[in-house]
mmCIF file of C-alpha atoms in Angstrom:
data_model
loop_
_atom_site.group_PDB
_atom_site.id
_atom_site.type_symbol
_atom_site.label_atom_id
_atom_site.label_comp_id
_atom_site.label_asym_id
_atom_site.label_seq_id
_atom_site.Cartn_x
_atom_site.Cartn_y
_atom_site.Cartn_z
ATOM 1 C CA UNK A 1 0.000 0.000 0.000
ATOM 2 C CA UNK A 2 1.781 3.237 -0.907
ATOM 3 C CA UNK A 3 -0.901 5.753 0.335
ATOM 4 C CA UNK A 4 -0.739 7.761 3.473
ATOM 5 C CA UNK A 5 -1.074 5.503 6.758
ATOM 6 C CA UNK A 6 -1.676 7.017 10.148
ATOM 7 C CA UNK A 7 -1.526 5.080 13.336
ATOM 8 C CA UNK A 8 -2.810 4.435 15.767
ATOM 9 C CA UNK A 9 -6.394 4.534 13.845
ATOM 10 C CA UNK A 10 -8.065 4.473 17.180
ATOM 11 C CA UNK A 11 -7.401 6.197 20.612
ATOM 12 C CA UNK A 12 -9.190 6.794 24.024
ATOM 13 C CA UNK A 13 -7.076 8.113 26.634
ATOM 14 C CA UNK A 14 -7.914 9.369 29.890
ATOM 15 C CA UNK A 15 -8.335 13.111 30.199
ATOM 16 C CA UNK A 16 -4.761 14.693 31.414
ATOM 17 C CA UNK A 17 -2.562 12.141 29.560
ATOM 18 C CA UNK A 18 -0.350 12.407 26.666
ATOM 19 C CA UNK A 19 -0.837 11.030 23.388
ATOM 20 C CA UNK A 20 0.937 10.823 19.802
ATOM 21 C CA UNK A 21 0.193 10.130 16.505
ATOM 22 C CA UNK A 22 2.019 8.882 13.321
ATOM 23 C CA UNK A 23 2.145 9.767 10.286
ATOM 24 C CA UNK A 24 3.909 8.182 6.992
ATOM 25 C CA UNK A 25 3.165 10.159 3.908
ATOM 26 C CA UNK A 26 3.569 9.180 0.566
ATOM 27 C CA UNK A 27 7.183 8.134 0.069
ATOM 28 C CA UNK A 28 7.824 10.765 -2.537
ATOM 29 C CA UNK A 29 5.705 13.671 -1.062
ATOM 30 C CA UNK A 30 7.688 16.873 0.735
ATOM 31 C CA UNK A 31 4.532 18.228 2.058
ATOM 32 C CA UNK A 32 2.316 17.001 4.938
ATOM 33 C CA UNK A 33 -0.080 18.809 6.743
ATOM 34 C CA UNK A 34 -2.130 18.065 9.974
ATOM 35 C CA UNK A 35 -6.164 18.377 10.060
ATOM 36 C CA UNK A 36 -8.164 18.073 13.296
ATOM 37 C CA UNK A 37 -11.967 16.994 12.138
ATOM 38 C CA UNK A 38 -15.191 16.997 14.267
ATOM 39 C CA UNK A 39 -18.313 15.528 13.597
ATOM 40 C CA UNK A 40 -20.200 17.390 11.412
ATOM 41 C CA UNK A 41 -17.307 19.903 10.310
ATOM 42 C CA UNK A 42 -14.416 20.041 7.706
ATOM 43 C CA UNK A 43 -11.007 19.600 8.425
ATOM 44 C CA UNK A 44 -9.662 22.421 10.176
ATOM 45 C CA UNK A 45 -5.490 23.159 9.311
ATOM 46 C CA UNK A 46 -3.154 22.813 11.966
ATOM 47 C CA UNK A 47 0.024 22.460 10.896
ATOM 48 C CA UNK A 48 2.435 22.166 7.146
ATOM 49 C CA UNK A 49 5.623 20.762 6.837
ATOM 50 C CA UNK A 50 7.983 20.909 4.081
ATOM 51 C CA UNK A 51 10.227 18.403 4.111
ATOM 52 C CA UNK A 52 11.534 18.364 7.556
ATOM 53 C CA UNK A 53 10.758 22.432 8.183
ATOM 54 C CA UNK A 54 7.532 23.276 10.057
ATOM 55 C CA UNK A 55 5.943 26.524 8.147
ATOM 56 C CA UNK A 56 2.978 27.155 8.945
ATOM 57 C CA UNK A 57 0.916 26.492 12.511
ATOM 58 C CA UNK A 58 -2.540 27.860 13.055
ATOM 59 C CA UNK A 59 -3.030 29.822 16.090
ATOM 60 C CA UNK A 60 -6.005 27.479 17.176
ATOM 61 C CA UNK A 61 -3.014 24.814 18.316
ATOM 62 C CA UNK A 62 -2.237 25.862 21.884
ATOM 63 C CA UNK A 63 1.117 25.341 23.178
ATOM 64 C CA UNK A 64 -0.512 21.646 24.431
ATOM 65 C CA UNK A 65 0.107 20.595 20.711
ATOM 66 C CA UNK A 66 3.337 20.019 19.169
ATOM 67 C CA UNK A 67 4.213 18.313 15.869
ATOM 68 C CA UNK A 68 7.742 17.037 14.317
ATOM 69 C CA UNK A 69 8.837 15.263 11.047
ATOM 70 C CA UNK A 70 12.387 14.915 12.110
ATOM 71 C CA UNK A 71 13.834 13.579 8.866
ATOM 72 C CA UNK A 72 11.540 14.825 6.783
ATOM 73 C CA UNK A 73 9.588 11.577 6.347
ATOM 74 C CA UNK A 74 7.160 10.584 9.116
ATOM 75 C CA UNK A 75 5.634 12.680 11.032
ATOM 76 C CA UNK A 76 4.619 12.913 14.738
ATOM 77 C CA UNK A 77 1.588 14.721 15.971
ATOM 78 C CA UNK A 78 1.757 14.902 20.041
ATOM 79 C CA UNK A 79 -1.204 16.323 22.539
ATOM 80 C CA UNK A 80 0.261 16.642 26.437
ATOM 81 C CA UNK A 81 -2.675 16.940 28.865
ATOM 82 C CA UNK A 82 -5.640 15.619 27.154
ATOM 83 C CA UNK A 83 -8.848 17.690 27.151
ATOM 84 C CA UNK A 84 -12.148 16.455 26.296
ATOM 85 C CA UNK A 85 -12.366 19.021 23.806
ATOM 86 C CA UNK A 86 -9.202 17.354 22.078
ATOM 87 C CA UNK A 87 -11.616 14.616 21.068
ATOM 88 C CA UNK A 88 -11.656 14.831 17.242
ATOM 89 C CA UNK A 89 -10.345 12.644 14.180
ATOM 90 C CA UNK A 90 -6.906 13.597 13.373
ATOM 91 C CA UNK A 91 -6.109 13.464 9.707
ATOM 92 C CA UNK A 92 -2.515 13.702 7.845
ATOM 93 C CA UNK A 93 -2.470 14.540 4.386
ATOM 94 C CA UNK A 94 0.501 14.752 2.162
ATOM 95 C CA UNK A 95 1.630 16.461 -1.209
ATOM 96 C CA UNK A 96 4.144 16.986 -3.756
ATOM 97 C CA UNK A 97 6.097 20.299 -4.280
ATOM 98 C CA UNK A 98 4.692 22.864 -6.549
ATOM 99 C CA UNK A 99 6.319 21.015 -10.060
ATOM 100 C CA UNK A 100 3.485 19.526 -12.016
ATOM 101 C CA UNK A 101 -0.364 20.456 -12.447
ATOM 102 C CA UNK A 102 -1.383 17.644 -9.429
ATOM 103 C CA UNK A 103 0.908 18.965 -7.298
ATOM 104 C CA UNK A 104 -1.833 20.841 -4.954
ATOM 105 C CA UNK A 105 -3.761 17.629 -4.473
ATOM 106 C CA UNK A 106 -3.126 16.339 -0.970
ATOM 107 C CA UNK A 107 -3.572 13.041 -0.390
ATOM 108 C CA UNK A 108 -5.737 11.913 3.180
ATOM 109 C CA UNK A 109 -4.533 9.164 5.476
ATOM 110 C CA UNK A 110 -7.477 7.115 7.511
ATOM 111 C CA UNK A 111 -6.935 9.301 10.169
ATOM 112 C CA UNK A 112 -6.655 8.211 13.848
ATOM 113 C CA UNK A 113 -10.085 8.821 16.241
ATOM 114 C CA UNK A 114 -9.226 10.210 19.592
ATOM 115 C CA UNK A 115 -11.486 10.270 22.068
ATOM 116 C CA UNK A 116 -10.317 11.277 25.491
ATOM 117 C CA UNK A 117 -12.882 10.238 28.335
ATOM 118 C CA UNK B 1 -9.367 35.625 7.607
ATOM 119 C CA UNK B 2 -11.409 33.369 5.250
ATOM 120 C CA UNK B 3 -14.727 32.599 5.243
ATOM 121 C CA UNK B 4 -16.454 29.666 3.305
ATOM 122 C CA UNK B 5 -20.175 29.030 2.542
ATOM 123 C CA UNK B 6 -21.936 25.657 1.911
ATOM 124 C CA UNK B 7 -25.389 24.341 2.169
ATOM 125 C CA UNK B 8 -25.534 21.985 4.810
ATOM 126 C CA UNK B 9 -27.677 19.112 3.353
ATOM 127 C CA UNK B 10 -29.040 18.057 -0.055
ATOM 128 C CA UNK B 11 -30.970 15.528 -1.592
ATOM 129 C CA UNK B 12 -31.662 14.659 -5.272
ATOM 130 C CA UNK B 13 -32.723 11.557 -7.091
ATOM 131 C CA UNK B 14 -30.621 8.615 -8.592
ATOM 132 C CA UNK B 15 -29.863 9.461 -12.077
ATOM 133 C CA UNK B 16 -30.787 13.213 -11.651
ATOM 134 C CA UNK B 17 -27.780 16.341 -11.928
ATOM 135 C CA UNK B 18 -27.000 18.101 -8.698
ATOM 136 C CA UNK B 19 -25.515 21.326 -8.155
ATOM 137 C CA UNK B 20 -23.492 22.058 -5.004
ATOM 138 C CA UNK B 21 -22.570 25.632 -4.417
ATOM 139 C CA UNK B 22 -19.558 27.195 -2.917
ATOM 140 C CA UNK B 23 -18.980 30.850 -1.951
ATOM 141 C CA UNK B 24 -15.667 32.110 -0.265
ATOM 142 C CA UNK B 25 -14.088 35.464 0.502
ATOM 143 C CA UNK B 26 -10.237 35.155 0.944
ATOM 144 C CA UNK B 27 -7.540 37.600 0.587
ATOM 145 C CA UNK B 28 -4.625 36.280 -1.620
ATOM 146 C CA UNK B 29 -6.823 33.431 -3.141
ATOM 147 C CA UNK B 30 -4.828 30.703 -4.914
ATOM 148 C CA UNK B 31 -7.104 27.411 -5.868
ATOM 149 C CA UNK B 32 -10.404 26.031 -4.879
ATOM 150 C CA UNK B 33 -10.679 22.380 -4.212
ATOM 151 C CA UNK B 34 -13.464 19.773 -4.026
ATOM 152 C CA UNK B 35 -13.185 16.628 -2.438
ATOM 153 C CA UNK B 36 -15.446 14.117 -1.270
ATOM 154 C CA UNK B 37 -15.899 12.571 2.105
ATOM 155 C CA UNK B 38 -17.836 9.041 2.797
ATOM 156 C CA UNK B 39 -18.525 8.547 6.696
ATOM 157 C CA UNK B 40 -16.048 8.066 8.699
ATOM 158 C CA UNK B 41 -13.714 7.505 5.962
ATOM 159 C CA UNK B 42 -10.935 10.364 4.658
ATOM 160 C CA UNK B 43 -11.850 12.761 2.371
ATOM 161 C CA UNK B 44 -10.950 11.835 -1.489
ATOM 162 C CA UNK B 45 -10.041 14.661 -3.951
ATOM 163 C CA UNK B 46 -12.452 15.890 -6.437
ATOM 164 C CA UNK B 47 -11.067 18.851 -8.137
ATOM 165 C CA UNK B 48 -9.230 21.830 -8.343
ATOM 166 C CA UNK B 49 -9.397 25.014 -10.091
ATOM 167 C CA UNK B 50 -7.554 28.038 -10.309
ATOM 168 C CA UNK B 51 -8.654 29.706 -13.345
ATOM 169 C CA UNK B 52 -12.471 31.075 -14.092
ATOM 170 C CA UNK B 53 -14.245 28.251 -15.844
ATOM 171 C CA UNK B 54 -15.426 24.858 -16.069
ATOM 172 C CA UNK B 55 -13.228 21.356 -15.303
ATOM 173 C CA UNK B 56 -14.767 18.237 -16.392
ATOM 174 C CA UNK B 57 -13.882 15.210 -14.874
ATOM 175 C CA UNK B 58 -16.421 12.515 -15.778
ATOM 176 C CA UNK B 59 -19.364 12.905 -14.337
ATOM 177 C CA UNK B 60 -17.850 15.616 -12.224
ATOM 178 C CA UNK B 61 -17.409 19.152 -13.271
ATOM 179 C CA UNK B 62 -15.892 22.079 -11.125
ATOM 180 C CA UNK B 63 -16.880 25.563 -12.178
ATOM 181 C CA UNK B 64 -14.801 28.618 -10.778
ATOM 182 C CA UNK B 65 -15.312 32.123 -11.195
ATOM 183 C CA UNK B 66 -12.913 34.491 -8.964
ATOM 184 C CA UNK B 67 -14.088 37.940 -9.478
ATOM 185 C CA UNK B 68 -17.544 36.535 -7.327
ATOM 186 C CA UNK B 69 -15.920 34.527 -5.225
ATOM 187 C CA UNK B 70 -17.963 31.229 -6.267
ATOM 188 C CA UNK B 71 -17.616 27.646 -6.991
ATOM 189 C CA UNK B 72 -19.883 24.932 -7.923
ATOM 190 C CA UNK B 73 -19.911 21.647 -8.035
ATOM 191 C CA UNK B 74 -22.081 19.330 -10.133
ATOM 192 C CA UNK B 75 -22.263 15.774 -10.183
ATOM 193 C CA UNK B 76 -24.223 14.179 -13.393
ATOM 194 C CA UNK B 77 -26.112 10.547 -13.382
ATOM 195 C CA UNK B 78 -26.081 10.150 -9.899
ATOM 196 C CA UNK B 79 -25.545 7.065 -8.092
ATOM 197 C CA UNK B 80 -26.885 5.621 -4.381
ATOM 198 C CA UNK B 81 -22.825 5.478 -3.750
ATOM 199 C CA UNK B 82 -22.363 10.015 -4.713
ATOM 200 C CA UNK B 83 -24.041 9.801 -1.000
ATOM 201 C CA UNK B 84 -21.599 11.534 0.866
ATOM 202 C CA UNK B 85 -20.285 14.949 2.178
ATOM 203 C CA UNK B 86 -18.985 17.386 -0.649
ATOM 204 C CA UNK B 87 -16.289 19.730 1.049
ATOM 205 C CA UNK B 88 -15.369 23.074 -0.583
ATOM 206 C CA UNK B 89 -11.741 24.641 0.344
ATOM 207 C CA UNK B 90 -9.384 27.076 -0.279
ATOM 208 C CA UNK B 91 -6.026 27.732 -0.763
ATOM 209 C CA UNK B 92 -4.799 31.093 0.147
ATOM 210 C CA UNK B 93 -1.716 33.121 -0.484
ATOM 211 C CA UNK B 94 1.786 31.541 -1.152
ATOM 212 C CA UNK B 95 1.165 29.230 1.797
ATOM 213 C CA UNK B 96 -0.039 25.819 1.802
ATOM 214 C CA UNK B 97 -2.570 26.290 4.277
ATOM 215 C CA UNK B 98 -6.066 25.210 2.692
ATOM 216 C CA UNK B 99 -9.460 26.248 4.637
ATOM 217 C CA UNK B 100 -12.259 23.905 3.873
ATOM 218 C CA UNK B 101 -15.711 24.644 4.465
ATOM 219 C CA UNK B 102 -18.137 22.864 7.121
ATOM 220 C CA UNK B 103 -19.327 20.495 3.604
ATOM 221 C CA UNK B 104 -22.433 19.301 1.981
ATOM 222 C CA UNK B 105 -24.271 16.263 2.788
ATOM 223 C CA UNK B 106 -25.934 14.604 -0.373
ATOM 224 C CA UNK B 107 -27.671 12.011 0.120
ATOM 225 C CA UNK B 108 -28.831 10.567 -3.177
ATOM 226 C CA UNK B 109 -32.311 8.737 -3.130
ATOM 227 C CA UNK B 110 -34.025 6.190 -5.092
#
């Protein structure tokens, strides 16, 4: 399978705990982004990496939310101190560079389903 | 900021033409997208348009026009499986951020 895979697909955590999420984009994507989605709503942006450079964070992602892709691969997505609020479907997405008409289409993983009790 | 408009819900007919509208008011607009979202599944890319016009894709077609801040979407023979959320976003400046709308759900009846 060479899409995007996310994992775990599934979380419940107890309210005040950490969690973290992976992310493997496609192999030959330098873009991957980070979507928070709740029931009902679109996707709403929080973060963009290119390559292994974090450029762009919305302000909605308190200082409770941090994200890495280290080697410019994989990417983690990490939540310290658990809210119920935090409860969402987390979706990664990944893209190519801006070479090529496609290159804008970002591609969705499953996403993983927290739910924090 | 940005600001995108949807309707909520639809219904139309197997075999019938629907038309899903999308207005947005962004500064530095650069490319509207479509994609489409089953339950509880990811969201699948529809289209994408930068230009004014019309993309045809099948029995998809994306229509842009900038200067009124408008999209549309319209799906052609419909089939009990086009039941699904529709989500309009945007892509804004010379950043990759894209702002999607709240979506459309179709449901597609027999």
């Amino acid at each position: 399978d060479t899409g995007v895979s996310q994992n775990p697909r599934h979380k419940i955590t107890k309210r005040g705990q950490n969690v973290t999420f992976r992310c493997d984009p496609i192999s030959e994507h330098n873009r991957l982004y980070w979507y928070r989605q709740t029931l009902g709503q679109g996707p709403e942006f929080l973060t963009y990496f290119q390559n292994e450079a974090q450029l762009e964070k919305s302000r909605l992602l308190s200082d409770r939310f941090s994200a890495e892709r280290p080697k410019g691969s994989f990417s983690t997505l990490e939540i310290q101190r658990t809210e119920q609020g935090d409860s969402a479907m987390y979706l990664c997405a990944s893209s190519l560079g801006p070479e090529g008409p496609l290159s804008y289409e970002q591609y969705f993983g499953p996403g993983t389903r927290l739910t924090v009790t | 900021g940005q600001n995108i408009d949807q309707p909520t819900e639809m219904t139309a007919t197997e075999g019938a033409i629907v038309q899903i509208n999308c207005t947005y008011q962004t500064s530095g607009f650069n490319g509207l997208f479509w994609y489409q979202q089953h339950a509880g599944e990811a969201p699948t890319f529809l289209s994408y348009n930068v230009l004014d016009g019309l993309e045809e894709k099948g029995r998809f077609s994306s229509f842009l026009s900038r200067s009124k801040g408008y999209s549309y979407l319209l799906l052609k023979e419909l089939q009990m499986k086009d039941s699904a959320s529709y989500l309009c976003a945007v892509r804004s400046g010379g950043y990759q951020k894209v702002t999607f709308g709240t979506g459309t759900k179709l449901q597609v009846i027999p």
